[in-house]
mmCIF file of C-alpha atoms and ligand atoms in Angstrom:
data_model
loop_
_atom_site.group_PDB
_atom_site.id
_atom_site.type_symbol
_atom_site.label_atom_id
_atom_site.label_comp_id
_atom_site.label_asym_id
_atom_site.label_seq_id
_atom_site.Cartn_x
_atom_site.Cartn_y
_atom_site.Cartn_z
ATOM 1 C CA UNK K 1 3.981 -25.948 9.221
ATOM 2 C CA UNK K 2 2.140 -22.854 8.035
ATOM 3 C CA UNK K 3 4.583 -20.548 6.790
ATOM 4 C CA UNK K 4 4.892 -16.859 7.809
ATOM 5 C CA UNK K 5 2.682 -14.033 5.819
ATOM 6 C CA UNK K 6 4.469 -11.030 4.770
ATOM 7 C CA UNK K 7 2.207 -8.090 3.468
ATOM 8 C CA UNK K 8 4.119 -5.337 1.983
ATOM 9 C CA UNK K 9 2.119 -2.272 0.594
ATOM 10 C CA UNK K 10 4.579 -0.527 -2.148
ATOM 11 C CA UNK K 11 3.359 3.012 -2.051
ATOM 12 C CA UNK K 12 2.364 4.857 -4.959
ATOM 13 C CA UNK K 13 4.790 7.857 -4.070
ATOM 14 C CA UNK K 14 7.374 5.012 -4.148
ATOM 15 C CA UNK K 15 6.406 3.270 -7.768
ATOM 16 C CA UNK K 16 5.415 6.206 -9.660
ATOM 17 C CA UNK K 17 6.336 10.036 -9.611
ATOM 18 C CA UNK K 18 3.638 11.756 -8.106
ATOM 19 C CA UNK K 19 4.252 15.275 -9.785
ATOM 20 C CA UNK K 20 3.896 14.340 -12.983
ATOM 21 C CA UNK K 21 0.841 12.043 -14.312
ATOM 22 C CA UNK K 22 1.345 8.873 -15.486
ATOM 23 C CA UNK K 23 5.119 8.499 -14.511
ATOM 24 C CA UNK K 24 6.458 5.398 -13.381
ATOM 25 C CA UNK K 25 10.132 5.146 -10.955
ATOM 26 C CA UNK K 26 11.209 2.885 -13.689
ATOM 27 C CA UNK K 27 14.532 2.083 -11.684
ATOM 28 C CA UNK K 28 12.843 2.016 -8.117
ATOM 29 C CA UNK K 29 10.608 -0.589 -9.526
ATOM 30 C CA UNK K 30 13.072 -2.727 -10.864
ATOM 31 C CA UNK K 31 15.749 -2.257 -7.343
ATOM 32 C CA UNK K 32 12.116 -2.998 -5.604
ATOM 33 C CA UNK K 33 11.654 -6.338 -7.563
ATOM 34 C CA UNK K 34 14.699 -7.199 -6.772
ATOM 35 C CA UNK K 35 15.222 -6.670 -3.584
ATOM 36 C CA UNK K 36 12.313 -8.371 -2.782
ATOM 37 C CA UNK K 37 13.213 -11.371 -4.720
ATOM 38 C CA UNK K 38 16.423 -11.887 -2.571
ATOM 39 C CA UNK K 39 14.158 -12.048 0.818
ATOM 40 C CA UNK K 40 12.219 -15.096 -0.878
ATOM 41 C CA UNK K 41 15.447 -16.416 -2.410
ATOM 42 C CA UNK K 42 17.218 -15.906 1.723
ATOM 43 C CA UNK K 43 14.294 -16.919 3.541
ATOM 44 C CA UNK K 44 14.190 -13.475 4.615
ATOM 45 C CA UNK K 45 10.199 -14.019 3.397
ATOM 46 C CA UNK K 46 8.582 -16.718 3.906
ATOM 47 C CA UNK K 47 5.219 -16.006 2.249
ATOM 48 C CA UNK K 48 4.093 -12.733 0.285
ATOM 49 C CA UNK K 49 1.242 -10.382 -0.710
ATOM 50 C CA UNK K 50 2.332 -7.714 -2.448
ATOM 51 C CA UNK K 51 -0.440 -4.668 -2.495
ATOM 52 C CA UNK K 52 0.421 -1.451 -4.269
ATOM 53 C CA UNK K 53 -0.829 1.995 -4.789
ATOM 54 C CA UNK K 54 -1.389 3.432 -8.249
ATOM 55 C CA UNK K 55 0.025 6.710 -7.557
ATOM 56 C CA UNK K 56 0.030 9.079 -10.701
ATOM 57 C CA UNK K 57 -1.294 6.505 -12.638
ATOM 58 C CA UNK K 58 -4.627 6.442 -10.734
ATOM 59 C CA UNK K 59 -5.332 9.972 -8.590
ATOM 60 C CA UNK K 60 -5.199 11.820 -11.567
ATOM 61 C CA UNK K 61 -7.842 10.770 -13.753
ATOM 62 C CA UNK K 62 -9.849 9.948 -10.110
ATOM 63 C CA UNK K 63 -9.461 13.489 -9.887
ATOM 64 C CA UNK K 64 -10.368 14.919 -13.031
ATOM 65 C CA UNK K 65 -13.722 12.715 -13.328
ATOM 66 C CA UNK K 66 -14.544 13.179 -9.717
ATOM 67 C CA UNK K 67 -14.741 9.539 -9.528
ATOM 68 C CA UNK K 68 -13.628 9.607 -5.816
ATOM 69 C CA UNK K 69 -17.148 11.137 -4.966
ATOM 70 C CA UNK K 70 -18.981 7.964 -6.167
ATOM 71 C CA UNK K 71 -21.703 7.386 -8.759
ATOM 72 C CA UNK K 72 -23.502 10.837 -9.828
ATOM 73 C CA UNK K 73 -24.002 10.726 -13.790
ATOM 74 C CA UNK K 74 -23.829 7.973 -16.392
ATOM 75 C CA UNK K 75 -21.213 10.308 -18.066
ATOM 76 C CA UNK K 76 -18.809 8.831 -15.168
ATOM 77 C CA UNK K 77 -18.745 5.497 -16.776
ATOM 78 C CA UNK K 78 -16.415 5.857 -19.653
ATOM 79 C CA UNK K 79 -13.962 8.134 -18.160
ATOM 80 C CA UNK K 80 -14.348 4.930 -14.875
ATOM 81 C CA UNK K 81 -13.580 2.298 -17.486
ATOM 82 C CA UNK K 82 -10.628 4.552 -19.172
ATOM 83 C CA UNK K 83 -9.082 4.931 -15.416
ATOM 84 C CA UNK K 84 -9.000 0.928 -15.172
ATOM 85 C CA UNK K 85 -7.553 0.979 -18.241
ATOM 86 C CA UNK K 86 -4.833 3.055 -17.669
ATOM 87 C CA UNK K 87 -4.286 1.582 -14.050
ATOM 88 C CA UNK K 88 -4.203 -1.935 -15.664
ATOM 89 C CA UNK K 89 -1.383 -1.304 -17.525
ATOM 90 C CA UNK K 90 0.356 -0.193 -14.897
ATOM 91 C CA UNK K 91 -0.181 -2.890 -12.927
ATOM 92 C CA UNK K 92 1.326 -4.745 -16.038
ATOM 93 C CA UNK K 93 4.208 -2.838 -16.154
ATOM 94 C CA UNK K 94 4.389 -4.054 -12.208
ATOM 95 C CA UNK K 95 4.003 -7.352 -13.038
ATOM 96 C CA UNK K 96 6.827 -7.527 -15.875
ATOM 97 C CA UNK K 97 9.356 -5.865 -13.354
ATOM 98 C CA UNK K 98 8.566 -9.390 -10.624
ATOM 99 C CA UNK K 99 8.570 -11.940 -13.711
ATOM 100 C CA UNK K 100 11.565 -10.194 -15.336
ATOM 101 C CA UNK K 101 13.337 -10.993 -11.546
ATOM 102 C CA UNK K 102 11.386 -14.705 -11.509
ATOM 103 C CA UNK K 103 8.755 -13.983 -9.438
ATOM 104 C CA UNK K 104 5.067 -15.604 -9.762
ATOM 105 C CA UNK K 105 3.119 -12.884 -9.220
ATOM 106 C CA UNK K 106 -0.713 -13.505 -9.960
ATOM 107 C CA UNK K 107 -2.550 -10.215 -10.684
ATOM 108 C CA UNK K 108 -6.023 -9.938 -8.870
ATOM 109 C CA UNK K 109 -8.104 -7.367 -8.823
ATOM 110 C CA UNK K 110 -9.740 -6.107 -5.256
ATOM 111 C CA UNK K 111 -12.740 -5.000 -7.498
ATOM 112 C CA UNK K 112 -14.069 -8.555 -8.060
ATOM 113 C CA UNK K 113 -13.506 -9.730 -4.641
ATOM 114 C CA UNK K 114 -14.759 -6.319 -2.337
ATOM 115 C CA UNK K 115 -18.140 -4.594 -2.426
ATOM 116 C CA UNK K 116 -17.371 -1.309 -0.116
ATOM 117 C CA UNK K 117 -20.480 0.306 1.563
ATOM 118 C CA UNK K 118 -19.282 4.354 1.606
ATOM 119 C CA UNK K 119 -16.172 3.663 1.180
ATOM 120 C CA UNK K 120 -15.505 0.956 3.684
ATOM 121 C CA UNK K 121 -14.834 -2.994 3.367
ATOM 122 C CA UNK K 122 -18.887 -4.302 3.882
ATOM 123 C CA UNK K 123 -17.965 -7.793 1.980
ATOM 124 C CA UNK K 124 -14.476 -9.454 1.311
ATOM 125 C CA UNK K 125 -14.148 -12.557 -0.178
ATOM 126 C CA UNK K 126 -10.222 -13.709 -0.462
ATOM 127 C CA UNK K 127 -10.774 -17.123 -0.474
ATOM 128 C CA UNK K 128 -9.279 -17.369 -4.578
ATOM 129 C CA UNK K 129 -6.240 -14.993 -2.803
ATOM 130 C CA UNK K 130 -5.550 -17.828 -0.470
ATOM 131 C CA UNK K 131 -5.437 -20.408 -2.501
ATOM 132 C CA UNK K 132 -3.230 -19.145 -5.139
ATOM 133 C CA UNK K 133 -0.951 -18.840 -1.889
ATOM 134 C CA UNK K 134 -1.186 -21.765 -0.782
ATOM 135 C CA UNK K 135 0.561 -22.989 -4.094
ATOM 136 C CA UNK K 136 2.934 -20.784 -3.735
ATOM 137 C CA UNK K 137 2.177 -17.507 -6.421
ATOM 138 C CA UNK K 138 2.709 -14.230 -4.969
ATOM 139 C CA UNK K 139 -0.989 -12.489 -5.159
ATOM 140 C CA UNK K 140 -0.711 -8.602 -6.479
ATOM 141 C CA UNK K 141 -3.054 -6.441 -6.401
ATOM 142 C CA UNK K 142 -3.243 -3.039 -5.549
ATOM 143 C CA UNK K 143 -6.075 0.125 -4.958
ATOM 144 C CA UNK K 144 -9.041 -0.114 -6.908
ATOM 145 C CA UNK K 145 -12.172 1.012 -7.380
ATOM 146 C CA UNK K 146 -14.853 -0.642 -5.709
ATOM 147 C CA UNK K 147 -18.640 -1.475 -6.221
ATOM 148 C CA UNK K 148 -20.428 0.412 -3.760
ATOM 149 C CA UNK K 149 -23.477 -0.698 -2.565
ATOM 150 C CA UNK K 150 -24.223 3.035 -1.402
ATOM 151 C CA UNK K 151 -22.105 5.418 -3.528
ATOM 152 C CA UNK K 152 -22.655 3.286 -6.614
ATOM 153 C CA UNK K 153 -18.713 3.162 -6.835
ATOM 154 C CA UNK K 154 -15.595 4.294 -4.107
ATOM 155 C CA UNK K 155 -12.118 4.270 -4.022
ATOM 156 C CA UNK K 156 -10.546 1.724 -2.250
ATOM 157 C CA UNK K 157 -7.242 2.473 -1.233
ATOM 158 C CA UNK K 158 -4.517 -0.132 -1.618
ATOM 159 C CA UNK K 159 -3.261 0.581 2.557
ATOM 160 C CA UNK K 160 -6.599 -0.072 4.345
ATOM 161 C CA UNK K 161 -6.170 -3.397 1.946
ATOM 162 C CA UNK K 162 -2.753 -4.140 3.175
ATOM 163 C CA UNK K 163 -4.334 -3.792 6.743
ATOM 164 C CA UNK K 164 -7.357 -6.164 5.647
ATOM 165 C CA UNK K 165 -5.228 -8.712 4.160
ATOM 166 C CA UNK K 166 -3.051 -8.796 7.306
ATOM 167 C CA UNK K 167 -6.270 -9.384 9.335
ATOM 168 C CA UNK K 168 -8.156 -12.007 7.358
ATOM 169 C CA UNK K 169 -4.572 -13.439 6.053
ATOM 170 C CA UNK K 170 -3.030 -13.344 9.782
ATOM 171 C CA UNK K 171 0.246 -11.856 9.030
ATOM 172 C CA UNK K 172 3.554 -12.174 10.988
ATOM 173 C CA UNK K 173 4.333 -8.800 9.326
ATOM 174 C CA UNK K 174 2.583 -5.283 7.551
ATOM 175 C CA UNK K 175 5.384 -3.404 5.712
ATOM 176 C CA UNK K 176 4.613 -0.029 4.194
ATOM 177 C CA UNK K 177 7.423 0.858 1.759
ATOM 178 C CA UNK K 178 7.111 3.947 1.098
ATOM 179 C CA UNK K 179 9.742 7.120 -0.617
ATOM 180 C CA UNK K 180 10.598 8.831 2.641
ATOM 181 C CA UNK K 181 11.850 6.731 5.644
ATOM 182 C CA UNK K 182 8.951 6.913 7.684
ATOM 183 C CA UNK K 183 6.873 9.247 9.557
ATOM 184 C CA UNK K 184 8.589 12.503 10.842
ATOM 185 C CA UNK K 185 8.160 15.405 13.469
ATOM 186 C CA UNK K 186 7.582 18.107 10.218
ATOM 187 C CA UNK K 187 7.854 17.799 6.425
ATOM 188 C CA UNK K 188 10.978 16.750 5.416
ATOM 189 C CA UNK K 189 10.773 17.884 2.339
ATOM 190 C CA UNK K 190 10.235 21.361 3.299
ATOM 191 C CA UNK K 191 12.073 21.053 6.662
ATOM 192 C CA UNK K 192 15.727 20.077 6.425
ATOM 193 C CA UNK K 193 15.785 19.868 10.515
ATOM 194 C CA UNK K 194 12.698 17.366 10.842
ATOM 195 C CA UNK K 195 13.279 14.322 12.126
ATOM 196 C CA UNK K 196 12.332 10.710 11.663
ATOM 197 C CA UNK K 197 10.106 9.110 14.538
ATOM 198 C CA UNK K 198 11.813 5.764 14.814
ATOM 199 C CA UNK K 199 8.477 4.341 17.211
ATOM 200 C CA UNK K 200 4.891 5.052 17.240
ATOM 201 C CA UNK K 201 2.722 3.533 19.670
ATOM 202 C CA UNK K 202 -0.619 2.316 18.198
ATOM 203 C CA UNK K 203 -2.359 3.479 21.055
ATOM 204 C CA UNK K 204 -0.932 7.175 20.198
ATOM 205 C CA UNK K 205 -1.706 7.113 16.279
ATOM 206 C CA UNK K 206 -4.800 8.887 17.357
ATOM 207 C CA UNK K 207 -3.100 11.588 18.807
ATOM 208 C CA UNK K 208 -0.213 11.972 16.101
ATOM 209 C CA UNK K 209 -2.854 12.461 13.830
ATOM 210 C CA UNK K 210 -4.687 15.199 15.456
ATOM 211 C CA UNK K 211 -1.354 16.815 15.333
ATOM 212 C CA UNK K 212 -1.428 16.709 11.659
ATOM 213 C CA UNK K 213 -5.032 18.277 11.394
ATOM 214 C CA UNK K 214 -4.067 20.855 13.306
ATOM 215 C CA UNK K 215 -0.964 22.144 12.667
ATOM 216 C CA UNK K 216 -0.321 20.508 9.441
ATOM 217 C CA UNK K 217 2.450 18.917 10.781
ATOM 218 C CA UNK K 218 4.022 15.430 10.126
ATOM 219 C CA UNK K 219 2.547 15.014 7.149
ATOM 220 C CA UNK K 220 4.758 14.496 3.866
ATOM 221 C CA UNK K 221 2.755 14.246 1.021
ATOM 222 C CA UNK K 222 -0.899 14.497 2.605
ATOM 223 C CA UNK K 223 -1.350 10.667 1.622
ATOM 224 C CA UNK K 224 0.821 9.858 4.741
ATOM 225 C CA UNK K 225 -2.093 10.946 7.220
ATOM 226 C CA UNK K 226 -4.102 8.428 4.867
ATOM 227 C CA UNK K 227 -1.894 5.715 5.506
ATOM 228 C CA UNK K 228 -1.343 6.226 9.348
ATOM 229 C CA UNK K 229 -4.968 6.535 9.974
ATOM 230 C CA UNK K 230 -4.957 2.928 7.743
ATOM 231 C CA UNK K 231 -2.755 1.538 10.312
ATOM 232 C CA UNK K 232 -4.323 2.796 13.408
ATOM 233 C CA UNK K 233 -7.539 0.508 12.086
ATOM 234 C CA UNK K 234 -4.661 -2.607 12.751
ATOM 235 C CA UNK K 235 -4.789 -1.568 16.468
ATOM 236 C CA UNK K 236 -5.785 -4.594 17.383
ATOM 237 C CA UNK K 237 -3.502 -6.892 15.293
ATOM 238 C CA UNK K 238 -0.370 -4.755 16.370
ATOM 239 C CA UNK K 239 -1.371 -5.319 20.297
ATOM 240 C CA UNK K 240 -1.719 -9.171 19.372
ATOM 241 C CA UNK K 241 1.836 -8.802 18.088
ATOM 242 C CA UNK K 242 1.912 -7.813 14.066
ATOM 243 C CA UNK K 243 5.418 -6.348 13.274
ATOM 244 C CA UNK K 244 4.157 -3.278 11.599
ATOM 245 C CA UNK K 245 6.896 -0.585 9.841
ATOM 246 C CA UNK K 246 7.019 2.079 7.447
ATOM 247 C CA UNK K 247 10.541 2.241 5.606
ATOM 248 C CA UNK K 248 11.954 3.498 2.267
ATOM 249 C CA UNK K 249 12.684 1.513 -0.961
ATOM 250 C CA UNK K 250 13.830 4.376 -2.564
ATOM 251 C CA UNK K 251 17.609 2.746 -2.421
ATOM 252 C CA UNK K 252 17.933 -0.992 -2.290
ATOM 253 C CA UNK K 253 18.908 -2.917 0.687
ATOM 254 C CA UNK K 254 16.829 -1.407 3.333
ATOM 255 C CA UNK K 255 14.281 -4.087 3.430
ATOM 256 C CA UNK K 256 16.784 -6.833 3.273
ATOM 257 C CA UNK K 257 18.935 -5.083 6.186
ATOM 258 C CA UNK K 258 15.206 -4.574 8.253
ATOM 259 C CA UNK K 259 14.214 -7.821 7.753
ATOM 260 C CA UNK K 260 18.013 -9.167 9.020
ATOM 261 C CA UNK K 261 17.444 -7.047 12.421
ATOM 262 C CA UNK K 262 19.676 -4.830 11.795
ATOM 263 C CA UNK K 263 19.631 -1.007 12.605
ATOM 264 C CA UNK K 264 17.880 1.063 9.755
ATOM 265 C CA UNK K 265 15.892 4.751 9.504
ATOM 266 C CA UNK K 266 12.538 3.349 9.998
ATOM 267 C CA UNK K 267 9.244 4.092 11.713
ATOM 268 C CA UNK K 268 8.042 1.389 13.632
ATOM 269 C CA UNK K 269 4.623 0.907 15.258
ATOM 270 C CA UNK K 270 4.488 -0.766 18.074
ATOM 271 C CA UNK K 271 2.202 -1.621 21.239
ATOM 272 C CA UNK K 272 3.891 -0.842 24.527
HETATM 273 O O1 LIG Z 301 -2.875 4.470 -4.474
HETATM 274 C C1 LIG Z 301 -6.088 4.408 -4.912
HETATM 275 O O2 LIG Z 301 -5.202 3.503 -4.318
HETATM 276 P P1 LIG Z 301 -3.915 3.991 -3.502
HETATM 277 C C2 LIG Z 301 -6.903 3.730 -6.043
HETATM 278 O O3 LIG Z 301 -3.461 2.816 -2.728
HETATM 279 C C3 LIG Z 301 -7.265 4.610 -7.184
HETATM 280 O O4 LIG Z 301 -4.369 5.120 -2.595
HETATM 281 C C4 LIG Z 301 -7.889 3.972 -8.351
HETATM 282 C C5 LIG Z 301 -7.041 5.905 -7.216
#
């Protein structure tokens, strides 16, 4: 019997400390592996993908070459192959926290399997992903950048991944683990009195968003409007029945207690 997919997208606000460059959540990442090692080990998870964002190992140096705006000058290409660089060792330093909990993750790279065509998905092939799941490794990979066929290179950003690989991978679930407990009515970081919103209808992402353009409202860290307008492109796997949520990982036990049923802070998005 074919077993059941989970896709879980660790966030880059989760893994690494966004304030400060190149600063991994050492202790998140380790409570993260393990947590997620005792779903396998309790059946909790059946099958896993594990997609994470680079966080303040990748956005910086993005940033500071402009490397988000696509090809423009040969002078790019260094400072490109120096952001790799960097981002490859922290997806090493990922993949030491799973094997150091006994996990086979196999580290792939979205860049050898996507060419984006301005800045969306125009050719996927994730037929190597599948098979190393088939035999049971866990694939990792995270955002990347991409080959281009128009902007020479883009960004490709580890959620609208998570969504893909749901799609092509048809998964029973898409979890977003995130370091805030989901999407709220105002910044809580800002707003002690903002509150979580524990459901979001798919067919209302549209309109949630709008709220954030214009009154700069429910939107954390300004990557959260990213990743909700990621998941409104799953509109159509969350009508056919994908169990889609956005939780923390910040403390451990809130994906194991989610993934028992039982009652946690959580955004959920759902098709009514
Ligand atoms: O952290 C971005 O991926 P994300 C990829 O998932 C790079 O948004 C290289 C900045």
């Amino acid at each position: 019997m074919k077993k059941e997919l989970t896709v879980i997208k660790l966030g880059g606000s989760l893994l690494t400390d966004k304030s400060k460059p190149y600063t991994p959540r050492k202790s998140v990442i380790e409570s993260t592996a393990r947590e997620i090692k005792v779903c396998l080990d309790d059946g909790l998870i059946e099958s896993l993908v594990i997609v994470h964002g680079v966080g303040s190992f990748g956005h910086p140096p993005v940033l500071e070459h402009k490397l988000h705006m696509g090809f423009k000058d040969p002078k790019q290409l260094l400072p490109l192959s120096k952001t790799q660089h960097i981002v490859n060792e922290f997806r090493l330093m990922l993949t030491e926290a799973f094997h150091k909990v006994g996990l086979p993750v196999n580290l792939l790279h979205p860049s050898s399997m996507i060419v984006a065509e301005k800045m969306k998905f125009a050719k996927v092939s994730f037929e190597p992903l599948k098979g190393w799941l088939s035999i049971g490794t866990i694939p990792l990979l995270g955002g990347d950048v991409l080959y281009d066929s128009v902007m020479g290179f883009s960004i490709g950003s580890g959620d609208i991944l998570a969504v893909e690989l749901a799609n092509q991978l048809e998964a029973k679930r898409l979890i977003f683990a995130m370091d805030v407990a989901g999407i709220y009515d105002d910044n809580p970081q800002t707003n002690p009195d903002a509150s979580l919103i524990c459901d979001i209808d798919i067919h209302d992402i549209a309109r949630v968003l709008e709220g954030m353009q214009q009154l700069g409202r429910l939107d954390a860290s300004g990557a959260m409007k990213g990743k909700l307008a990621s998941v409104s492109t799953a509109m159509g796997l969350i009508e056919e029945g994908l169990e889609t949520t956005l939780l923390s990982m910040m403390d451990y036990g809130n994906l194991i207690a989610l993934l028992k049923g039982q009652e946690i802070d959580c955004t959920r998005i759902i098709s009514r």
